[in-house]
Coordinates of C-alpha atoms and ligand atoms in Angstrom, one line a residue:
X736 CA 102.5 74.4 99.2
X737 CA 104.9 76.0 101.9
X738 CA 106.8 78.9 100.9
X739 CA 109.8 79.8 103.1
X740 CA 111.0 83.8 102.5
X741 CA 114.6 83.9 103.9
X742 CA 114.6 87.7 104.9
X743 CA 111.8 90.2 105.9
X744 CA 113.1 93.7 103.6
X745 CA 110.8 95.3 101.1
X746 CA 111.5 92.4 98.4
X747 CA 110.5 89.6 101.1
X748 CA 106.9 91.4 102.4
X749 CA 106.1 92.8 98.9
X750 CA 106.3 89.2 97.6
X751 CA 104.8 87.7 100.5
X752 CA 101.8 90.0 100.3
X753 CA 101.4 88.2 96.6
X754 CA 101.5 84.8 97.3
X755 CA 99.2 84.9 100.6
X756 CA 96.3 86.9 98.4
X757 CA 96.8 84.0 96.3
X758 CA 96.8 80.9 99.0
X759 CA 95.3 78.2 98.8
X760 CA 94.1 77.1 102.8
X761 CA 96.8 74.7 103.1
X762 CA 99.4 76.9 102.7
X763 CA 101.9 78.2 104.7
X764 CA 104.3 80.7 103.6
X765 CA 107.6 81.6 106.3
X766 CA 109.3 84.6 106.7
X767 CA 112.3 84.1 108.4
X768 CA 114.0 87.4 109.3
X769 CA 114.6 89.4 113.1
X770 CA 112.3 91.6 113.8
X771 CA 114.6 94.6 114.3
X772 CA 115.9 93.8 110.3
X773 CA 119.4 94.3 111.2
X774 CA 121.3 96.2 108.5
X775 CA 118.1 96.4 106.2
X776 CA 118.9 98.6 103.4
X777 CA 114.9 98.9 103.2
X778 CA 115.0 100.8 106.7
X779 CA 117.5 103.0 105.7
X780 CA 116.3 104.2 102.1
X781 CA 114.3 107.7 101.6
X782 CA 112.7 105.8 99.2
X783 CA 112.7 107.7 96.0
X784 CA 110.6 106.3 93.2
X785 CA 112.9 107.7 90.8
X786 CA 113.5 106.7 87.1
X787 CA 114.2 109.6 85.4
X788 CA 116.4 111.3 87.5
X789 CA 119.0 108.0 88.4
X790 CA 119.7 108.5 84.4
X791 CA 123.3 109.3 83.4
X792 CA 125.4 110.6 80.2
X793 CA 125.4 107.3 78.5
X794 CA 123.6 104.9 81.0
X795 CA 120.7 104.0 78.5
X796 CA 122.7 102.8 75.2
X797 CA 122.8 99.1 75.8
X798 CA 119.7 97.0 75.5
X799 CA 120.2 95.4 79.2
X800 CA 120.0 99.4 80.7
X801 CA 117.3 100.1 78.7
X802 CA 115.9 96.9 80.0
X803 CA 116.7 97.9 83.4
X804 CA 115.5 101.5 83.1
X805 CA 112.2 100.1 81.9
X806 CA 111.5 97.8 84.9
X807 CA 112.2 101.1 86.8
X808 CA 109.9 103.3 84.3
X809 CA 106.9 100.1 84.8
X810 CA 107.8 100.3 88.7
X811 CA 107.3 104.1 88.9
X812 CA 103.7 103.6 87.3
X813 CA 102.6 100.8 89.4
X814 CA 103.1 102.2 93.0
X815 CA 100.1 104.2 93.7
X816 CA 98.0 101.5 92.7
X817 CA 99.8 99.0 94.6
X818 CA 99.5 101.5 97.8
X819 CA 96.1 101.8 96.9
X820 CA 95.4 97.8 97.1
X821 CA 97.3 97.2 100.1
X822 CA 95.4 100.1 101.9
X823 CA 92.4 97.6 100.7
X824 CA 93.4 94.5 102.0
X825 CA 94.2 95.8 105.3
X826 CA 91.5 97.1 106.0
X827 CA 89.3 94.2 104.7
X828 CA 91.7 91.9 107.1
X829 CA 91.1 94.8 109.9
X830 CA 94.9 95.6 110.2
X831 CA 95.3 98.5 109.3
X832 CA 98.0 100.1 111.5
X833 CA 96.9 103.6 113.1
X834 CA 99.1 105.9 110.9
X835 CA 97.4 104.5 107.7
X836 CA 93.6 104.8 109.5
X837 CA 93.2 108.6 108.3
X838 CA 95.4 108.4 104.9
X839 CA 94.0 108.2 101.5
X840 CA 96.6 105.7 100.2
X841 CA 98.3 108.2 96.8
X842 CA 97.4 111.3 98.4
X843 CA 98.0 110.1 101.8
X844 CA 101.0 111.2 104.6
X845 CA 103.3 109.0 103.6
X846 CA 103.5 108.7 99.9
X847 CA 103.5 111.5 97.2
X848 CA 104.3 112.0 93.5
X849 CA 106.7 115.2 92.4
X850 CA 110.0 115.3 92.4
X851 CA 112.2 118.4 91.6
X852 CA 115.6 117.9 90.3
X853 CA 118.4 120.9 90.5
X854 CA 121.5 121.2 88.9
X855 CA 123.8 123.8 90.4
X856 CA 127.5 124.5 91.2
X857 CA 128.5 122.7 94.5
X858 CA 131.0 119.9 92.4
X859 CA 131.8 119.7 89.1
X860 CA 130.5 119.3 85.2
X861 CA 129.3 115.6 85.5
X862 CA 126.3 117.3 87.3
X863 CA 125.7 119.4 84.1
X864 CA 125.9 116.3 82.1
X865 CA 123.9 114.5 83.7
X866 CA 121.6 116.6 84.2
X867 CA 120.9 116.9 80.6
X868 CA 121.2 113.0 80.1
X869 CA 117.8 113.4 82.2
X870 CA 115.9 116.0 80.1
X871 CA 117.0 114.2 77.3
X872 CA 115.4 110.9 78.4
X873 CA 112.5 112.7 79.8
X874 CA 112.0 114.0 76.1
X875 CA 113.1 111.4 74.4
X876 CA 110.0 109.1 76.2
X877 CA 107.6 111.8 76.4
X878 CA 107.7 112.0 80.3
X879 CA 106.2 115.1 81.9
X880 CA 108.1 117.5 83.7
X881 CA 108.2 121.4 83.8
X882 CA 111.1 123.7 83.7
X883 CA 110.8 125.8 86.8
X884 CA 112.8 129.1 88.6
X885 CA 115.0 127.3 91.2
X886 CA 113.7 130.1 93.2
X887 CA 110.2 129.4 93.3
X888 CA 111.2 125.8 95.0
X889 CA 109.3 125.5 98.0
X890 CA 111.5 125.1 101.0
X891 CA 114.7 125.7 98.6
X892 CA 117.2 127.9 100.5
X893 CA 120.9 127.3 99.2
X894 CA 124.2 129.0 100.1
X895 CA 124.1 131.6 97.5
X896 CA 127.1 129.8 95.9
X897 CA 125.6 126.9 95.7
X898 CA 122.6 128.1 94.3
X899 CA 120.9 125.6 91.8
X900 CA 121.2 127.7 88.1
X901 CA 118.6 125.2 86.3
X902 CA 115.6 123.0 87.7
X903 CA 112.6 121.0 86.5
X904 CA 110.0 119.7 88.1
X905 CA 108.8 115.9 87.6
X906 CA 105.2 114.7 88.9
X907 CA 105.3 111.4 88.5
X908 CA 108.7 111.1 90.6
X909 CA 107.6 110.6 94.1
X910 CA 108.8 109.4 97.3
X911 CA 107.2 106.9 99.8
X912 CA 108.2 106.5 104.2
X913 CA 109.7 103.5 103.9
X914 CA 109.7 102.6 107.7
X915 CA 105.9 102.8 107.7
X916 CA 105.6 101.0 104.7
X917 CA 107.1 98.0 106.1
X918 CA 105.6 98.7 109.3
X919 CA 101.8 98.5 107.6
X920 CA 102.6 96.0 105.3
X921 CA 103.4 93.7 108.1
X922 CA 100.9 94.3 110.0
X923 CA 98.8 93.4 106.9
X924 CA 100.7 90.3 106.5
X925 CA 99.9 89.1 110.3
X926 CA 96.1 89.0 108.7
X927 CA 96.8 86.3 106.5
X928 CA 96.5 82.7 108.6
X929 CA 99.1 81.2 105.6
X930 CA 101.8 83.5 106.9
X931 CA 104.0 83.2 109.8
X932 CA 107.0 85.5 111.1
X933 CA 110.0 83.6 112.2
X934 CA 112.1 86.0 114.5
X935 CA 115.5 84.5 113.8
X936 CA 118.3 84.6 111.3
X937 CA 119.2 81.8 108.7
X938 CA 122.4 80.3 109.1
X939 CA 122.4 78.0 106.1
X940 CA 120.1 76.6 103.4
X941 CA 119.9 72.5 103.3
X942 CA 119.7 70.0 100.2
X943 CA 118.9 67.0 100.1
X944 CA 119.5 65.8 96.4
X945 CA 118.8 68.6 93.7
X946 CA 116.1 70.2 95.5
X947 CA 116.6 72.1 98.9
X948 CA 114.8 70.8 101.7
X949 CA 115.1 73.2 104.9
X950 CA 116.5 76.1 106.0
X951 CA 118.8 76.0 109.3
X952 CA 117.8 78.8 111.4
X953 CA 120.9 80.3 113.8
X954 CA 119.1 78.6 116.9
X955 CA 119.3 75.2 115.7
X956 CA 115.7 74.7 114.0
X957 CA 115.0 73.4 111.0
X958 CA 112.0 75.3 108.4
X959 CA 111.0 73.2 105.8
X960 CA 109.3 74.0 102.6
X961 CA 108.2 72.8 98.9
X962 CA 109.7 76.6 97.4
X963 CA 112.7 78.4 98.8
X964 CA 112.6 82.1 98.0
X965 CA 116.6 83.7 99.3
X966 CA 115.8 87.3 99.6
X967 CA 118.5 88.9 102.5
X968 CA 119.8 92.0 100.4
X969 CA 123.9 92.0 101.1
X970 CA 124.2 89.0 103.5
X971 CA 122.7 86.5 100.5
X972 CA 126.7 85.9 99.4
X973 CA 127.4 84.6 102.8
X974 CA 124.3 82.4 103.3
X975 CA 125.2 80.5 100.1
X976 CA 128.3 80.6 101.2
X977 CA 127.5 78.7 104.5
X978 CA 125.8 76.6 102.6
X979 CA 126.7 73.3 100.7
X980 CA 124.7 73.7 97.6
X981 CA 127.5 73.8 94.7
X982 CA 125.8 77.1 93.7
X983 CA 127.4 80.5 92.6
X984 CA 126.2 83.8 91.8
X985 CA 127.7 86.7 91.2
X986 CA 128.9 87.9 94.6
X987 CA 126.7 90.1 96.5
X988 CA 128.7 92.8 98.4
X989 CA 127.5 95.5 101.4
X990 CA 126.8 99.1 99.7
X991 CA 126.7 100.3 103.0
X992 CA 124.6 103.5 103.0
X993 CA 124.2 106.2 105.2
X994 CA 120.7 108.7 105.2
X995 CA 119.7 110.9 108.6
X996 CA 115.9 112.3 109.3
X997 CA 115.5 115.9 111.0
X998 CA 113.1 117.7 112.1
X999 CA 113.1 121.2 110.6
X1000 CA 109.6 122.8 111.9
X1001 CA 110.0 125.8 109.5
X1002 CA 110.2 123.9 106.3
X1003 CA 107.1 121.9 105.6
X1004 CA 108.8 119.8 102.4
X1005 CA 105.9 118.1 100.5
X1006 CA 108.2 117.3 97.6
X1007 CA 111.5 115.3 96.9
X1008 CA 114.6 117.4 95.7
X1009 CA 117.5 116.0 94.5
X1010 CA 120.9 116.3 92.2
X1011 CA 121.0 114.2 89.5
X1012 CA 123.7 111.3 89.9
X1013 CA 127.3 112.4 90.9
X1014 CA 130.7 111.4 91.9
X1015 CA 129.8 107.3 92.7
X1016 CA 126.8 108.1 94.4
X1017 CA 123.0 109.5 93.8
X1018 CA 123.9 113.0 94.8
X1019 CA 122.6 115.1 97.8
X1020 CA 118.7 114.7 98.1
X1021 CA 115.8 115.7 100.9
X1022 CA 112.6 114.2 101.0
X1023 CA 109.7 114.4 103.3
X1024 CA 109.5 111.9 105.7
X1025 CA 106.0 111.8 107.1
X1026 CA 104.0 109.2 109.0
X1027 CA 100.7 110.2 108.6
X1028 CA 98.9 113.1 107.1
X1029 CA 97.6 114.3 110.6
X1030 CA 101.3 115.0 111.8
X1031 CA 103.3 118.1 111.3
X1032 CA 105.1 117.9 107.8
X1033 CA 108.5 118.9 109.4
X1034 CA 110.3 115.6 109.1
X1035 CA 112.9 115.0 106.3
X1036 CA 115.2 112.3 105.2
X1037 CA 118.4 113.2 104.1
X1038 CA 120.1 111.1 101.5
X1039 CA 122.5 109.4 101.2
X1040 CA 126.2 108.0 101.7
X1041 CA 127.1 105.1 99.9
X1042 CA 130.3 103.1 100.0
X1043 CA 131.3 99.3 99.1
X1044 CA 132.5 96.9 101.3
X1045 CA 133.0 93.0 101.2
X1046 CA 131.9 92.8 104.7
X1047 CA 129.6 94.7 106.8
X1048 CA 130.3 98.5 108.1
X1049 CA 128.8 98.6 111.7
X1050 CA 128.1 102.0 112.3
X1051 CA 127.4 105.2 110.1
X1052 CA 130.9 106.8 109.2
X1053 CA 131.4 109.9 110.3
X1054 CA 132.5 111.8 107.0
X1055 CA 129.0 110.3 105.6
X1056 CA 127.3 111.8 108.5
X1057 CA 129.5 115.5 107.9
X1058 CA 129.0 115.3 103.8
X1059 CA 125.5 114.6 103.8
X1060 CA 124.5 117.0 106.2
X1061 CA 126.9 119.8 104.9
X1062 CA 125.3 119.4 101.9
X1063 CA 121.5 119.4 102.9
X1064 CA 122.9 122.7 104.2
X1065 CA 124.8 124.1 101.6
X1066 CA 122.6 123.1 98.8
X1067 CA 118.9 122.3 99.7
X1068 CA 118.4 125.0 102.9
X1069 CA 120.5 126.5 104.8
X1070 CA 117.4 126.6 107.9
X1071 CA 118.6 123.1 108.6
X1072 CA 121.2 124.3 110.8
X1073 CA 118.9 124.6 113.2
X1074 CA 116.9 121.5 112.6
X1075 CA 117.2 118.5 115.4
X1076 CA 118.5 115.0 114.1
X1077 CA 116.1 111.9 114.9
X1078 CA 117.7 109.1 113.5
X1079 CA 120.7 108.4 111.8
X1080 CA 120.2 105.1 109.8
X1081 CA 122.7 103.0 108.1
X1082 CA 121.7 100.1 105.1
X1083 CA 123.6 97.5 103.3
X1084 CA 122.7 98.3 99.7
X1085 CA 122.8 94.9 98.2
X1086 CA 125.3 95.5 95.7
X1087 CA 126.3 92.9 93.0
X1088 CA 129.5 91.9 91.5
X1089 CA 128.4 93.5 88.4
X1090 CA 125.9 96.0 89.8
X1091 CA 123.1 94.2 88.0
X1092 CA 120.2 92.5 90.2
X1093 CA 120.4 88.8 90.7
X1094 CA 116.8 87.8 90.0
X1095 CA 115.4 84.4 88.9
X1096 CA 115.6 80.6 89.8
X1097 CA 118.9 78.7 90.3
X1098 CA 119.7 75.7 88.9
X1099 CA 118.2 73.8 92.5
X1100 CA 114.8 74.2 91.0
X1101 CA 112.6 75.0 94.1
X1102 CA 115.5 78.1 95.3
X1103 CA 114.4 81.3 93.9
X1104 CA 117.0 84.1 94.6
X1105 CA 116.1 88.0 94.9
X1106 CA 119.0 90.3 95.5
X1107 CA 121.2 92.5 94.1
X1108 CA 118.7 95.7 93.5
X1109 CA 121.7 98.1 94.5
X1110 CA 119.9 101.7 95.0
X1111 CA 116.7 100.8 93.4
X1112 CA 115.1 97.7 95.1
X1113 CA 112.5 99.7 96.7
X1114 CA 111.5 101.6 94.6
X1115 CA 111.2 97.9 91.9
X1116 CA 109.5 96.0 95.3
X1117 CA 105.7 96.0 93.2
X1118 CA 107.7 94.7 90.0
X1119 CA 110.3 92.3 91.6
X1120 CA 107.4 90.5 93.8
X1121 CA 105.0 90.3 91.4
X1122 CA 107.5 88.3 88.9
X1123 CA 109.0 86.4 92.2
X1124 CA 105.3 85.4 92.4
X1125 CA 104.9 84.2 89.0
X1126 CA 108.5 82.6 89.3
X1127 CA 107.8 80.3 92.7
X1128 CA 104.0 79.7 90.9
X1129 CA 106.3 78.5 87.5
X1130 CA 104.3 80.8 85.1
X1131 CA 106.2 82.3 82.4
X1132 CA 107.6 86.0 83.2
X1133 CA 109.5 88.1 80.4
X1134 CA 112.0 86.4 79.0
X1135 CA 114.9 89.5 78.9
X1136 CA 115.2 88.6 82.7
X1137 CA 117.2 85.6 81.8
X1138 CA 120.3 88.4 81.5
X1139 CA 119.3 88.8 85.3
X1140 CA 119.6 85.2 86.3
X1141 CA 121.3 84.1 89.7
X1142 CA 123.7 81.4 88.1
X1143 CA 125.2 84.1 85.1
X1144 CA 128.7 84.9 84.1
X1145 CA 129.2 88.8 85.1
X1146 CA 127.6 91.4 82.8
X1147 CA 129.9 93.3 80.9
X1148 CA 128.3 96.0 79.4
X1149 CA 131.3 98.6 79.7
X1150 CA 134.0 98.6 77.2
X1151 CA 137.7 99.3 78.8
X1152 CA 138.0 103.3 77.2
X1153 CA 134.4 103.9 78.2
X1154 CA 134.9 102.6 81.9
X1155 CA 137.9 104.7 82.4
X1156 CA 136.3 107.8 81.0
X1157 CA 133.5 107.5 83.5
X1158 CA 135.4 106.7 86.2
X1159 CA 137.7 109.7 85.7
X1160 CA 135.0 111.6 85.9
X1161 CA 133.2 110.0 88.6
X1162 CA 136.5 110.1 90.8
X1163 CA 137.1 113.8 90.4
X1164 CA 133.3 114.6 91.1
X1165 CA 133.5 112.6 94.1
X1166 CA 136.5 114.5 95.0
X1167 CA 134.7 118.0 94.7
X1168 CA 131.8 117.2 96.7
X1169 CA 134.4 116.1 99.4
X1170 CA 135.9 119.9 99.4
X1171 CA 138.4 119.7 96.3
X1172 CA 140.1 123.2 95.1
X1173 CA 142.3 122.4 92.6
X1174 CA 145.3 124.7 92.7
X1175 CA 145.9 127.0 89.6
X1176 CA 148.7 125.2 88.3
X1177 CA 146.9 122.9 86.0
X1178 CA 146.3 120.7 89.1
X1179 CA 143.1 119.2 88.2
X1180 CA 144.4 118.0 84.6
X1181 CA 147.5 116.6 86.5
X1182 CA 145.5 114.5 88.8
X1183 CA 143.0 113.7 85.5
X1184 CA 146.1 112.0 84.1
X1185 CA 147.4 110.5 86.9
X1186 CA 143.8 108.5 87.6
X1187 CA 143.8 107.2 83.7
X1188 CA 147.3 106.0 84.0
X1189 CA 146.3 104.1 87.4
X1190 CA 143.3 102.7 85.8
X1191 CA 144.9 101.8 82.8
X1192 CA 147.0 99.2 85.1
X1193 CA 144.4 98.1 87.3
X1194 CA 142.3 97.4 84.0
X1195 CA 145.7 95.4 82.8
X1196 CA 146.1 93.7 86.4
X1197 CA 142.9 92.1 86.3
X1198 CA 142.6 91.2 82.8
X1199 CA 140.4 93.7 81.8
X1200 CA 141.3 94.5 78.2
X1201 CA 138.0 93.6 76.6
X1202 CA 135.9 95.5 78.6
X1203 CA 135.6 97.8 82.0
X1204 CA 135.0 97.8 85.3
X1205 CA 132.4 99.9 86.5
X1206 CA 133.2 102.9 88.7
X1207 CA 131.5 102.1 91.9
X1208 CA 133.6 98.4 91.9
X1209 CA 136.9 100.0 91.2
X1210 CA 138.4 99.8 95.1
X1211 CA 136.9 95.9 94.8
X1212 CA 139.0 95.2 91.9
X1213 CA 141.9 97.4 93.6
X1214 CA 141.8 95.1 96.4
X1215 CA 141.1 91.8 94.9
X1216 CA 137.8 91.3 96.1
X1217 CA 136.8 90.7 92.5
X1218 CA 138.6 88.2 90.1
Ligands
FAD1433 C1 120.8 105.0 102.4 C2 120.0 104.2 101.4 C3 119.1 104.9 100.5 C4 118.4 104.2 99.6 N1 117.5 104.9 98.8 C5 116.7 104.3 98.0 C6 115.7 105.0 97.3 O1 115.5 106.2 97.4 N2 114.9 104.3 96.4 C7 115.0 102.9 96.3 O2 114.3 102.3 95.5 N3 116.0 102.2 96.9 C8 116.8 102.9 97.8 N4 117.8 102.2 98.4 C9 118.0 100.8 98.1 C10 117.0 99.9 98.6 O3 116.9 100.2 100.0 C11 117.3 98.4 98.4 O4 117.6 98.2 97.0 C12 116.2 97.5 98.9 O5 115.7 98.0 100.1 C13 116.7 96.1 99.0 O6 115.6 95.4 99.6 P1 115.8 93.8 100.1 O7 114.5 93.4 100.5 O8 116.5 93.1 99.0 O9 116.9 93.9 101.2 P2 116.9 94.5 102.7 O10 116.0 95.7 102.8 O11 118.3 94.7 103.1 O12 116.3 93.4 103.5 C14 117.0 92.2 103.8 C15 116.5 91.7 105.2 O13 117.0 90.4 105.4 C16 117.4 90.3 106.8 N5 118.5 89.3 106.9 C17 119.8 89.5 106.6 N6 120.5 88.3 106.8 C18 119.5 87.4 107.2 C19 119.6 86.1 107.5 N7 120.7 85.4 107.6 N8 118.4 85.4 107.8 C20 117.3 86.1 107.8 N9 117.2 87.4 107.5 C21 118.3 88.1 107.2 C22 117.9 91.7 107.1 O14 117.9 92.0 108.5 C23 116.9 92.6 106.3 O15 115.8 92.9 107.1 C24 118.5 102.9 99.4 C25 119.4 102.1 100.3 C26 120.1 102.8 101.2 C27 121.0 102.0 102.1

């Protein structure tokens, strides 16, 4: 069988990886991608394995959430195993590269479990409450985690009025390099004689009757293939739309994110520590970024930026740059103002029409899609590939990720008061971490009014009496880039 992986992020390798362990001789499997993976959210990501603390105040009370939040919950539990078994395979196929050659896979350089979440002052109550939505899923499903004295967090040195009041500590939250993770696992890939790396860019996908028959790369060349497996993050929209394959998912749109590595030789972070969820985003969040366990541990990502755009944003925006590292400042350690910048990177979160993945076969039976994972696709990569696996091998997966099928209507899952609740809230608290004071005259409940009576006619403009949009699409229903 030949297998042809249109993109080379975490949800193309991780899948790859898969298939080739289970190859027969005569196959090939493609992955068609540049080398430098333009715009790769994968590159840019910290990446958190975090399920616990992306919870919100009310995000677990429909049965798709709680769905979702279980593939994360499964995800979080499968990752030191799957380090451990990649570790294996390369260095049965004598690849592996020489940052992994010293590392003991879990308890290596570049992956660790702990996570410590801190709710302090820096915005507004959304923080509080989702902070407490956290603890009270960590209880709720018997999760481990420990109260601890923001104080006593290593490495934790605030602006005193930003000071974190409350903190816990998770250990089974952790945080993997994501740059050497792709790095390794490609080199593990290159092993494999069934794979092969195709350093180009697909222009369009070909059918020829109901099945599709080649890709077309931007060169010229044709790859052909028995099973078609579309997996480009935020560019996936445009391929199909190039494409004539009378196909149409929900729309996949560029949650173009912003994160920016230091080096800050005083503060040896071993651990992750983050808000919980505020104001549109995931908060303000360091976490170590380490390549091996033989360097100095004085590297950190900071994390991250996110806004939505219908076409690509081409270079890190500099309020992202000034927010994010004003509050790795203000609210993680204040020693960073002396720290030295060594990359700033900037992602395309894919980022769905209904913020929900876009995971399954289409109604072309040999094109598989795999996009839409929004803030959590790398932390899902050991998940998504192994059901991609069973997906292109036609064995039967869990049947709840129908909901997640490329070909659906939009998921609704928010009713109209609901949405604008949230999004009140979710506006303001974006506003605050962006410098907001409110003058005494009642101003914040003025502008609290004025957002519900604007959302109140956007959510009448585009039909939306039934149910709600969700806060992060609100400037793509504004704009019309939803309908
Ligand atoms: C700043 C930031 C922080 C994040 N933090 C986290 C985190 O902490 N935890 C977490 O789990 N997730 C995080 N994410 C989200 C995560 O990165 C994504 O969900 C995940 O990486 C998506 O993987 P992917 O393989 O689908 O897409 P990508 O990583 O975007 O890979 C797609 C690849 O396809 C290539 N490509 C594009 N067009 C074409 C084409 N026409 N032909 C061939 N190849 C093409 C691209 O160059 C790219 O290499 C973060 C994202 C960002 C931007």
């Amino acid at each position: 069988m030949n297998i042809v992986i249109i993109g080379n992020g975490i949800l193309a390798v991780t899948t790859a990886l898969r298939l080739a362990l289970r190859a027969k001789e005569s196959d090939k499997i493609y992955i068609i991608g540049k080398k430098s993976r333009p715009g790769s959210a994968t590159m840019a990501a910290a990446a958190m394995l975090n399920s616990f603390c992306e919870v919100e105040e009310g995000s677990l009370e429909s049965e798709i959430d709680l769905f979702r939040f279980e593939l994360s919950y499964q995800a979080t539990r499968m990752w030191p195993k799957f380090v451990m078994d990649h570790l294996e395979v390369a260095m049965q196929h004598d690849c592996l590269i020489d940052d992994c050659k010293d590392c003991g896979g879990a308890t290596g350089g570049c992956f660790e479990l702990g996570t410590y979440l801190i709710n302090n002052t820096a915005t507004d109550s959304l923080d509080d409450a989702n902070y407490n939505a956290v603890i009270k899923a960590l209880d709720d499903f018997i999760e481990p985690y420990s109260v601890v004295d923001p104080r006593d967090i290593p490495n934790y040195k605030p602006f005193e009025r930003n000071r974190a009041t409350r903190a816990i500590y998770i250990p089974n939250e952790g945080w993997l390099n994501p740059k050497l993770t792709l790095r390794s696992l490609d080199a593990s890939l290159e092993g494999f004689d069934c794979i092969e790396f195709i350093d180009e860019e697909v222009e369009s996908i070909e059918k020829n009757g109901n099945l599709v028959e080649n890709v077309i790369l931007k060169n010229g060349n044709r790859v052909s293939g028995d099973k078609f497996l579309l997996a480009t993050g935020a560019t996936s929209s445009e391929i199909i739309d190039r494409s004539n394959l009378g196909i149409s998912i929900p729309r996949i749109f560029y949650g173009a994110g912003v994160s920016i590595q230091i080096k800050s030789p005083n503060d040896p972070h071993t651990k992750a520590i983050r808000t919980p969820n505020r104001g549109l985003a995931c908060g303000i969040y360091t976490v170590p970024f380490y390549t091996s366990p033989n360097v100095p541990l004085d590297e950190i990502i900071i994390g991250a930026s996110s806004y939505l755009s219908p076409v690509p944003i081409k270079g890190a925006r500099v309020g992202s740059v000034q927010g994010l590292l004003n509050g790795a400042m203000e609210q993680i350690n204040s020693n960073f103002f002396r720290a030295e910048i060594t990359a700033i990177n900037l992602g395309y979160r894919p980022v769905s029409a209904d913020t929900y993945p876009v995971i399954g076969r289409t109604s072309i039976s040999n094109l598989i899609i795999a996009t839409g994972t929004k803030r959590d696709g790398f932390h899902l990569s050991p998940l998504l590939s192994e059901v991609l696996m069973k997906i292109i091998y036609e064995e039967e997966i869990d049947s709840r990720f129908k909901v997640f099928s490329p070909e659906r209507k939009l998921i609704r899952e928010l009713s109209r008061e609901k949405a604008i609740e949230i999004s009140i809230k979710h506006l303001i608290s974006s506003s605050y971490q962006h410098g907001f004071v409110p003058s005494h005259d009642r101003l914040g409940e003025k502008i609290k009014e004025m957002y519900r009576k604007e959302l109140e006619e956007l959510h009448d403009k585009v039909g939306a009496f039934e149910w709600g949009i969700p806060p992060e699409l609100l400037d793509l229903y504004r704009y019309g880039h939803i309908v």
